[in-house]
Short mmCIF file of C-alpha atoms and ligand atoms in Angstrom, two decimals:
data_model
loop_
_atom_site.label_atom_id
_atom_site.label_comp_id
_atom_site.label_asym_id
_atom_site.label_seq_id
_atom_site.Cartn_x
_atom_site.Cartn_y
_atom_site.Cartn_z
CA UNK A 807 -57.17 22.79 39.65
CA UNK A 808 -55.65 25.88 37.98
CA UNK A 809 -57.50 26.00 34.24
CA UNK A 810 -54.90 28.35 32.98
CA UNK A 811 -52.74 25.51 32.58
CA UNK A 812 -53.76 23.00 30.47
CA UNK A 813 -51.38 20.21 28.85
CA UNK A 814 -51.13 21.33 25.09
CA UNK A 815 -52.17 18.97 22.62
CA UNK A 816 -50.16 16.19 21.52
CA UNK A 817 -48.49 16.60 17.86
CA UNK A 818 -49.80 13.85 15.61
CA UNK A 819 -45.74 13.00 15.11
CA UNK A 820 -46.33 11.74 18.99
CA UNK A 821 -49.44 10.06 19.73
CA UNK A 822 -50.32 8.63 22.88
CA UNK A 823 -51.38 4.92 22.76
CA UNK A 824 -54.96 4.28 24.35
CA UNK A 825 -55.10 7.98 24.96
CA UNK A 826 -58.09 10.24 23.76
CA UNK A 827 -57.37 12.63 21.64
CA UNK A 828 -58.34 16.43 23.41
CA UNK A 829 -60.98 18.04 21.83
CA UNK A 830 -62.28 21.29 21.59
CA UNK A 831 -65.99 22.82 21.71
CA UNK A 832 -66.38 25.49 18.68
CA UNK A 833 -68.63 28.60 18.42
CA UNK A 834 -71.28 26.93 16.73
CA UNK A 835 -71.06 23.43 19.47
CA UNK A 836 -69.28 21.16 16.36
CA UNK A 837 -66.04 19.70 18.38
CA UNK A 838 -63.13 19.38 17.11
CA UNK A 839 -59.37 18.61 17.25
CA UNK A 840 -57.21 21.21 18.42
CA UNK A 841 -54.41 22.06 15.76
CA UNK A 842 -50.90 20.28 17.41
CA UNK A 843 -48.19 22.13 19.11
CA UNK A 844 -45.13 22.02 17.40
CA UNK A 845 -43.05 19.36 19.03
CA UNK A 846 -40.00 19.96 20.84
CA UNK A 847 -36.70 17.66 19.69
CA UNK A 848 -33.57 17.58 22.49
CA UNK A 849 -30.92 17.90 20.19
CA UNK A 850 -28.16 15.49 20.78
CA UNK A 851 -30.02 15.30 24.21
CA UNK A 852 -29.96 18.01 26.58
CA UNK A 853 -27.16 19.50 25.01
CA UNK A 854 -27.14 22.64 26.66
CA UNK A 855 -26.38 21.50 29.99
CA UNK A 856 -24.29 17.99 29.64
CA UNK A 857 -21.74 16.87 27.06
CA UNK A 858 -23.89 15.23 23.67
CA UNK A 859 -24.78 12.18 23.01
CA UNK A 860 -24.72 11.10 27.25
CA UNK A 861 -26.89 9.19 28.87
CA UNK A 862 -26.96 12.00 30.96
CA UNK A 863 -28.16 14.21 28.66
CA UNK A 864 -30.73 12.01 27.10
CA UNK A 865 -32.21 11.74 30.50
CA UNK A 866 -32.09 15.47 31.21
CA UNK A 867 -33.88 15.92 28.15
CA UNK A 868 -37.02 13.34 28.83
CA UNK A 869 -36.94 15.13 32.34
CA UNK A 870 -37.36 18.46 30.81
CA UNK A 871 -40.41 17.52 28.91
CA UNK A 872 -39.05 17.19 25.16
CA UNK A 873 -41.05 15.27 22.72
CA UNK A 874 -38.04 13.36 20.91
CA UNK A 875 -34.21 13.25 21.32
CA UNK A 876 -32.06 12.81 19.06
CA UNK A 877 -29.68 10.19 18.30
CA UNK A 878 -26.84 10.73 15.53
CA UNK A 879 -25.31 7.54 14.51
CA UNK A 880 -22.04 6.26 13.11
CA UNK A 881 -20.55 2.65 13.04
CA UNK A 882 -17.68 0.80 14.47
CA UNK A 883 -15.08 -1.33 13.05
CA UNK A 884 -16.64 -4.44 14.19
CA UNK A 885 -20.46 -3.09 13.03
CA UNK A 886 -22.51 -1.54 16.09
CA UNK A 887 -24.01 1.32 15.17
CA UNK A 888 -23.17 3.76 18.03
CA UNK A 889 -24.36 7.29 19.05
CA UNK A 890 -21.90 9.56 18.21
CA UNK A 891 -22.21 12.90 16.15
CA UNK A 892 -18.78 13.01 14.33
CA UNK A 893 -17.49 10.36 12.35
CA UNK A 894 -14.01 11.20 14.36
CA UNK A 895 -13.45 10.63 18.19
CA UNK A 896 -10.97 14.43 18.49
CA UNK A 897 -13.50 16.34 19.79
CA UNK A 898 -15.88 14.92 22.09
CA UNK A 899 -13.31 12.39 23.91
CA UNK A 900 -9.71 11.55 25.84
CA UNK A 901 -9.09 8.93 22.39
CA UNK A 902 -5.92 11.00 22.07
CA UNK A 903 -4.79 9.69 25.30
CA UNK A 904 -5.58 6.45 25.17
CA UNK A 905 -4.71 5.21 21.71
CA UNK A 906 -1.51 6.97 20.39
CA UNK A 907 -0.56 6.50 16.93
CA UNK A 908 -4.39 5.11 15.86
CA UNK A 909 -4.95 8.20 14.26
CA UNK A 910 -4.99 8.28 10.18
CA UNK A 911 -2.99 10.60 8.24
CA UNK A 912 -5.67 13.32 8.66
CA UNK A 913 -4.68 13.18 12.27
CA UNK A 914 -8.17 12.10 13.90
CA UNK A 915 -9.01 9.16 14.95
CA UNK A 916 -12.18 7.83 13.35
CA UNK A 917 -15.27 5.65 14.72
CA UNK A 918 -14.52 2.81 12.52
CA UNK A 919 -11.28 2.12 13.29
CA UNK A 920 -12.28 1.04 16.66
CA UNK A 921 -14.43 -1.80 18.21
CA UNK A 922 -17.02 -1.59 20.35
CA UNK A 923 -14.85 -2.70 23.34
CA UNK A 924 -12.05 -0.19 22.96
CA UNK A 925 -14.41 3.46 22.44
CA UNK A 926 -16.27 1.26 25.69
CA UNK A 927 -12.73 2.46 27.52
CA UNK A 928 -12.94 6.08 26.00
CA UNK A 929 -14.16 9.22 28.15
CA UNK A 930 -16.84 11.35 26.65
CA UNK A 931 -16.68 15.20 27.04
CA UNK A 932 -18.15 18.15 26.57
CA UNK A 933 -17.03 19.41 22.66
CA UNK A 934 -13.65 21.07 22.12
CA UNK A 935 -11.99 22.33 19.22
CA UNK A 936 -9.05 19.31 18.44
CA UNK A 937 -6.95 21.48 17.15
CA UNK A 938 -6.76 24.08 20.21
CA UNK A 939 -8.30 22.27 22.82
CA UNK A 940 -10.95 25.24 23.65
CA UNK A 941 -14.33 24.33 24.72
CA UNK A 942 -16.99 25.06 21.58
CA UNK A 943 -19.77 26.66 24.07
CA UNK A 944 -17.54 28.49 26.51
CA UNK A 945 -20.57 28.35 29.14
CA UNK A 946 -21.75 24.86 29.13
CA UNK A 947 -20.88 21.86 31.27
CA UNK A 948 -16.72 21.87 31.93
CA UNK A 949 -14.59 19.74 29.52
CA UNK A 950 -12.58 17.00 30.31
CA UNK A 951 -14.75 16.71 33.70
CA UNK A 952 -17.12 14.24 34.56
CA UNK A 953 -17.41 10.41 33.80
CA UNK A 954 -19.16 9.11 30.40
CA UNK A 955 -19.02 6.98 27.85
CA UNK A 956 -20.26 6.16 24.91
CA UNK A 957 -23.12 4.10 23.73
CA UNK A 958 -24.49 1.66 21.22
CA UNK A 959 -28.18 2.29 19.77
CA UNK A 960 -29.04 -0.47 20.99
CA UNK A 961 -28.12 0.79 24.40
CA UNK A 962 -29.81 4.51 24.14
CA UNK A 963 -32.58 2.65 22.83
CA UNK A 964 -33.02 0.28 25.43
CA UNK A 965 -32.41 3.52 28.00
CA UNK A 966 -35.06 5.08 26.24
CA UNK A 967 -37.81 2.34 26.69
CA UNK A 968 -36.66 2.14 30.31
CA UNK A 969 -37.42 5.97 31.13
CA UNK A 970 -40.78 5.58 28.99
CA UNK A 971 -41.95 2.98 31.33
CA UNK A 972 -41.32 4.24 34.37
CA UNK A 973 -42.40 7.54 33.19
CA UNK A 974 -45.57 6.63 31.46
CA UNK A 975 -44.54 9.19 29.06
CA UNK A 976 -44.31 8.75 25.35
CA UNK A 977 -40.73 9.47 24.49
CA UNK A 978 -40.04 9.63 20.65
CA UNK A 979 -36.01 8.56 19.29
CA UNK A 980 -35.04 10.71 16.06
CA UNK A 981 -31.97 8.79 15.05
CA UNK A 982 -29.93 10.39 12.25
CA UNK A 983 -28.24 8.34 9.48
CA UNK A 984 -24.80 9.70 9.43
CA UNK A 985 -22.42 10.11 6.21
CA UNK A 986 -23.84 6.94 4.47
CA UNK A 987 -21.43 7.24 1.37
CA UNK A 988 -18.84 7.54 3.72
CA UNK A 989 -20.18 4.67 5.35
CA UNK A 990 -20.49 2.45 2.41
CA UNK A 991 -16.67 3.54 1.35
CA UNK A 992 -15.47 1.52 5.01
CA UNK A 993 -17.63 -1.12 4.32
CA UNK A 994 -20.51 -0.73 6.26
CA UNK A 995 -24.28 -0.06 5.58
CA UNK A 996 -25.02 2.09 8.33
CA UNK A 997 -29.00 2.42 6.68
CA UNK A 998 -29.63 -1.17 6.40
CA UNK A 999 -28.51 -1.97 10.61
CA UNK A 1000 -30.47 0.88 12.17
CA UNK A 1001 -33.42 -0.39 10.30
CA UNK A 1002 -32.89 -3.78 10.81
CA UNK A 1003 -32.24 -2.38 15.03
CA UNK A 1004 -35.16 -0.15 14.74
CA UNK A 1005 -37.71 -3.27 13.76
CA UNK A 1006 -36.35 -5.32 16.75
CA UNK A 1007 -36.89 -2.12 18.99
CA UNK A 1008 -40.50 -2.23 17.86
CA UNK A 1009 -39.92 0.98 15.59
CA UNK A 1010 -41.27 0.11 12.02
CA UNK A 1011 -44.81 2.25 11.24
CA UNK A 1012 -45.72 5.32 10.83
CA UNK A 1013 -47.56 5.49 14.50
CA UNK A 1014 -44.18 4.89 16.32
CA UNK A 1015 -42.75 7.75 17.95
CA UNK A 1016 -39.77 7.72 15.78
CA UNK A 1017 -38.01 9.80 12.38
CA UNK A 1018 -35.50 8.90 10.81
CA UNK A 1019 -33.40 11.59 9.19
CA UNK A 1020 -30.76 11.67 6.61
CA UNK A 1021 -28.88 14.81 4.63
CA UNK A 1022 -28.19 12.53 2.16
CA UNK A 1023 -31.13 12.47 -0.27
CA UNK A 1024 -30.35 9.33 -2.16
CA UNK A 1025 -30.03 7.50 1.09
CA UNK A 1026 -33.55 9.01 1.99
CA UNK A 1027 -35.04 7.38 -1.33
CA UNK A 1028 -33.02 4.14 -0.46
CA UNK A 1029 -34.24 3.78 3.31
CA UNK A 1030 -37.89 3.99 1.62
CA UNK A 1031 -37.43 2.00 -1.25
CA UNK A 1032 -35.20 -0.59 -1.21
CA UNK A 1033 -34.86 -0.63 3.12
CA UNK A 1034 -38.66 -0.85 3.57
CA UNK A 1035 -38.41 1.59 5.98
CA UNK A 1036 -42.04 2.82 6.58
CA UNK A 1037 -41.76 4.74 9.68
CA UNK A 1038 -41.69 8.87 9.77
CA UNK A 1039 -39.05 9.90 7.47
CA UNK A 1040 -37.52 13.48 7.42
CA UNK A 1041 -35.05 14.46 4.93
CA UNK A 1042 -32.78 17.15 6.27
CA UNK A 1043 -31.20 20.42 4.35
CA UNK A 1044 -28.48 22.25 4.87
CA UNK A 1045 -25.83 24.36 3.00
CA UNK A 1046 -26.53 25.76 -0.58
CA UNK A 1047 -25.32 22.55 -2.40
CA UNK A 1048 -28.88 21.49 -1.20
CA UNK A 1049 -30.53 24.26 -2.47
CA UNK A 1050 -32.24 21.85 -5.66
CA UNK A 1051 -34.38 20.65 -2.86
CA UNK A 1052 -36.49 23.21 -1.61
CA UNK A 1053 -37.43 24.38 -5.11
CA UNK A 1054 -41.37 23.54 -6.03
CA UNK A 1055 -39.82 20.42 -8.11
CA UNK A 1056 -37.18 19.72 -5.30
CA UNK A 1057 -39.75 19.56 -2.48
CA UNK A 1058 -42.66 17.50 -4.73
CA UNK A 1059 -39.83 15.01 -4.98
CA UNK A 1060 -38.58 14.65 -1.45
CA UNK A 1061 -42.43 14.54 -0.50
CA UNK A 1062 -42.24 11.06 -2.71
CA UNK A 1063 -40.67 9.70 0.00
CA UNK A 1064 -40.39 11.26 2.66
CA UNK A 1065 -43.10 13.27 5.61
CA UNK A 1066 -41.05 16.11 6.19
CA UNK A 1067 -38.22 18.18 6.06
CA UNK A 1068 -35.40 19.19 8.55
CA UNK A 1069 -33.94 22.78 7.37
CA UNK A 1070 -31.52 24.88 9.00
CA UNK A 1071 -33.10 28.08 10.78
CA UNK A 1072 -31.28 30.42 8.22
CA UNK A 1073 -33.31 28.84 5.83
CA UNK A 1074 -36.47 30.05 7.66
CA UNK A 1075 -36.04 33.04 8.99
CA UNK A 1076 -34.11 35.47 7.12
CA UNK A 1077 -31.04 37.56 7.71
CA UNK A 1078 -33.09 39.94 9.28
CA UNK A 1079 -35.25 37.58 11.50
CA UNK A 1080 -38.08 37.81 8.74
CA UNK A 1081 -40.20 34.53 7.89
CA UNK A 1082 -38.94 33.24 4.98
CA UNK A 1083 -41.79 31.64 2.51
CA UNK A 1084 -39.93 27.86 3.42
CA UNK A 1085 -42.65 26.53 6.37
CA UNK A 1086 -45.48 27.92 3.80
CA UNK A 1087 -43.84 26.39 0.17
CA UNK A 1088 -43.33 22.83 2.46
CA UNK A 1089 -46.87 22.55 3.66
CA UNK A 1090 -48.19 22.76 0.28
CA UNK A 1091 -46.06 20.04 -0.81
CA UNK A 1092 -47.78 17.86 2.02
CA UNK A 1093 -44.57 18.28 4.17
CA UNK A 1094 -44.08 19.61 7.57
CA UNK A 1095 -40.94 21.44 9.07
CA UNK A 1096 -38.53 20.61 11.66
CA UNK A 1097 -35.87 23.06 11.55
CA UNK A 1098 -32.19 23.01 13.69
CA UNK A 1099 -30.97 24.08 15.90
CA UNK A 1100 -31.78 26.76 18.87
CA UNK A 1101 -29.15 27.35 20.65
CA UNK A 1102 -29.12 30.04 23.62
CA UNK A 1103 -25.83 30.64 23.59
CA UNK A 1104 -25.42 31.16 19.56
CA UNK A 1105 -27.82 33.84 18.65
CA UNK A 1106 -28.01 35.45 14.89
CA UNK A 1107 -26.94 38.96 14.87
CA UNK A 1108 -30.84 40.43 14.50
CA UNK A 1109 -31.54 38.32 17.74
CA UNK A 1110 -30.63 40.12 21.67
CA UNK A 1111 -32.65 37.47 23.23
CA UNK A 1112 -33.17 33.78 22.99
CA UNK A 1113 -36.52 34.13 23.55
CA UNK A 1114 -36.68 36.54 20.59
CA UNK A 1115 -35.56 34.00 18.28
CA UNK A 1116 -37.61 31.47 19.77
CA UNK A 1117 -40.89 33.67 18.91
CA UNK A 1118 -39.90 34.77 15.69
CA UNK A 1119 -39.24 30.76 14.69
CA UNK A 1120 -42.34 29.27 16.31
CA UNK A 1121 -44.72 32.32 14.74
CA UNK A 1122 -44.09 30.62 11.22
CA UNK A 1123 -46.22 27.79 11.90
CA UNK A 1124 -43.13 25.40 11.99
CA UNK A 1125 -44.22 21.88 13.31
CA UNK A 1126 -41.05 21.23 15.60
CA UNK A 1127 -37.87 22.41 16.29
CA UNK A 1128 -34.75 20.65 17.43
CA UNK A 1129 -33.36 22.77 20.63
CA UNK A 1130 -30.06 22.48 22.33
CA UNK A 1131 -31.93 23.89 25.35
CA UNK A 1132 -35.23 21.70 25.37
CA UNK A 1133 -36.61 23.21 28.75
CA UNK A 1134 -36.45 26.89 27.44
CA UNK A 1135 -38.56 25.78 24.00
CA UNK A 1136 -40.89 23.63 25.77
CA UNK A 1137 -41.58 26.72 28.48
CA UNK A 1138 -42.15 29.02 25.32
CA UNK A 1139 -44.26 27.06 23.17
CA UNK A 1140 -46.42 26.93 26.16
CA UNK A 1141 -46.51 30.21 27.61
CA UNK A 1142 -47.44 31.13 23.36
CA UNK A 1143 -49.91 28.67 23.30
CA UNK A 1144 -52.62 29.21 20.99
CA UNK A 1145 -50.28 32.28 19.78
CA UNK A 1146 -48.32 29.75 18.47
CA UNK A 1147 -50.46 26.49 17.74
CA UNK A 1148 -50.72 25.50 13.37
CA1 LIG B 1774 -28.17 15.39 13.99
#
């Protein structure tokens, strides 16, 4: 048995049931618990290499060793909450095609004006710009090739559970609560069902490997205290209009109700690759980091290499990071190891 390679230690956000926890033998012989590695989040799935939100990439992901994948979800007409990112069907499908003149006067076609049963007939793709038709990440799997489709919660989650057990592995879901306002305006609350799904999944405390996340912070107060949701809860930030947030008073209040936070990289690292204070300001307020989204093929200016990036991000003692390419962060937070362990 090579030494060299050791499993790192499991995050606290992921524990293994009936497992013992890894321990370490100090200087002085006192043992203790290795700090966690931060844990690894497929982003969409395995976004890198297959269209979003696919099966496909979901199982790519779990293959590739991430901790959690994600599942964005919006609602249909007839209320299933399904796993798309967008609440419009343009750029990730053939809807176009098969239902002319269901689009609104916006010109998309939107999740909840279909059923179940007709986006079951739709073809997922890889994501295009609607209005020109060209392929977001040039260099990732071909649009408008390949046979997908999309799926209910219910479905991933049931996938999910299915890989786990033939696995043995502890695979964590990290569904997102999509535009609940918008939501609530077509009639639906989008909160309420995934909780309600969740519980019937066996998702409900804080020791299952699942976070909820939300931009919306009054729909992050709501799932905690009028939804019951007591699972993880991560309350994500993004553009400047969020910017009351992260201020001392901003973060004591989102720690009220919620384990973590979910901040862009820019908001991390600066403009010049530098740590910002963020990771440090959030662990004070008792909340750790999870910041979006690495992305090998969308590098900020300061950054040549991915690997660069991925360095500079995981040397500010952030506690996960959601990656479009989950192989490539998994491979470096374990080639840093302790370089990089909290
Ligand atoms: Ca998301």
């Amino acid at each position: 048995m090579d030494r060299r390679r050791r499993a790192p230690p499991r995050s606290p956000w992921l524990p293994l049931p009936g497992a013992c926890a890894a321990l370490v033998v100090l200087a002085t012989g006192a043992v203790a618990e290795p700090p966690a590695m931060p844990i690894v989040i497929a982003h969409r799935g395995s976004s890198g290499y297959l269209p979003e939100h696919t099966l496909a990439a979901k199982a790519l992901a779990c293959a590739q060793g991430a901790d959690f994948v994600e599942q964005d979800v919006v609602m249909t007409k007839d209320g299933v909450p399904v796993v798309l990112h967008d609440t419009t069907l343009d750029g990730v499908s053939d809807v176009r095609a098969r239902f002319p003149g269901r689009a609104r006067g916006d010109g998309r076609h939107h999740v909840t004006d279909f059923t179940l049963a007709e986006l079951r007939t739709l073809s997922l793709s890889e994501r295009v710009d609607p209005a020109t038709g060209a392929q977001t990440y040039p260099d990732r799997f071909p649009a408008g090739t390949g046979r997908f489709g999309i799926v209910s919660l219910e479905e991933e989650l049931e996938f999910v559970a299915g890989l786990a057990r033939s696995t043995g592995r502890t695979i964590g879901i990290y569904p997102e609560i999509k535009a609940p306002a918008w939501h609530r305006a077509e009639g639906h609350d989008l909160a309420a069902a995934v909780v309600a799904l969740l519980g019937r999944h066996g998702y409900a405390r804080r020791e299952d490997p699942c976070v909820l996340q939300c931009f919306d912070a009054d729909e992050v107060v709501r799932l905690r205290r009028e939804l019951g949701w007591a699972g993880r809860l991560v309350q994500l930030v993004g553009g400047a209009e969020q910017d009351h947030l992260l201020t001392p008073e901003g973060l004591a209040r989102v720690a009220e109700v919620a384990d973590g936070i979910g901040p862009s990289i820019g908001r991390i690292l600066d403009g010049d690759g530098r740590p910002t204070d963020l990771v440090a300001r959030a662990h004070a307020a008792g909340l750790v980091v999870h910041g979006w989204t690495l992305r090998r093929d969308r590098l900020p200016p300061w950054a040549p290499a991915f690997d660069l990036l991925q360095d500079r991000l995981l040397a500010t003692g952030i506690d996960g990071v959601f990656s479009d390419f989950p192989d490539l962060t998994v491979a470096r937070i374990r080639a840093g190891d302790g370089a990089v362990r909290r």
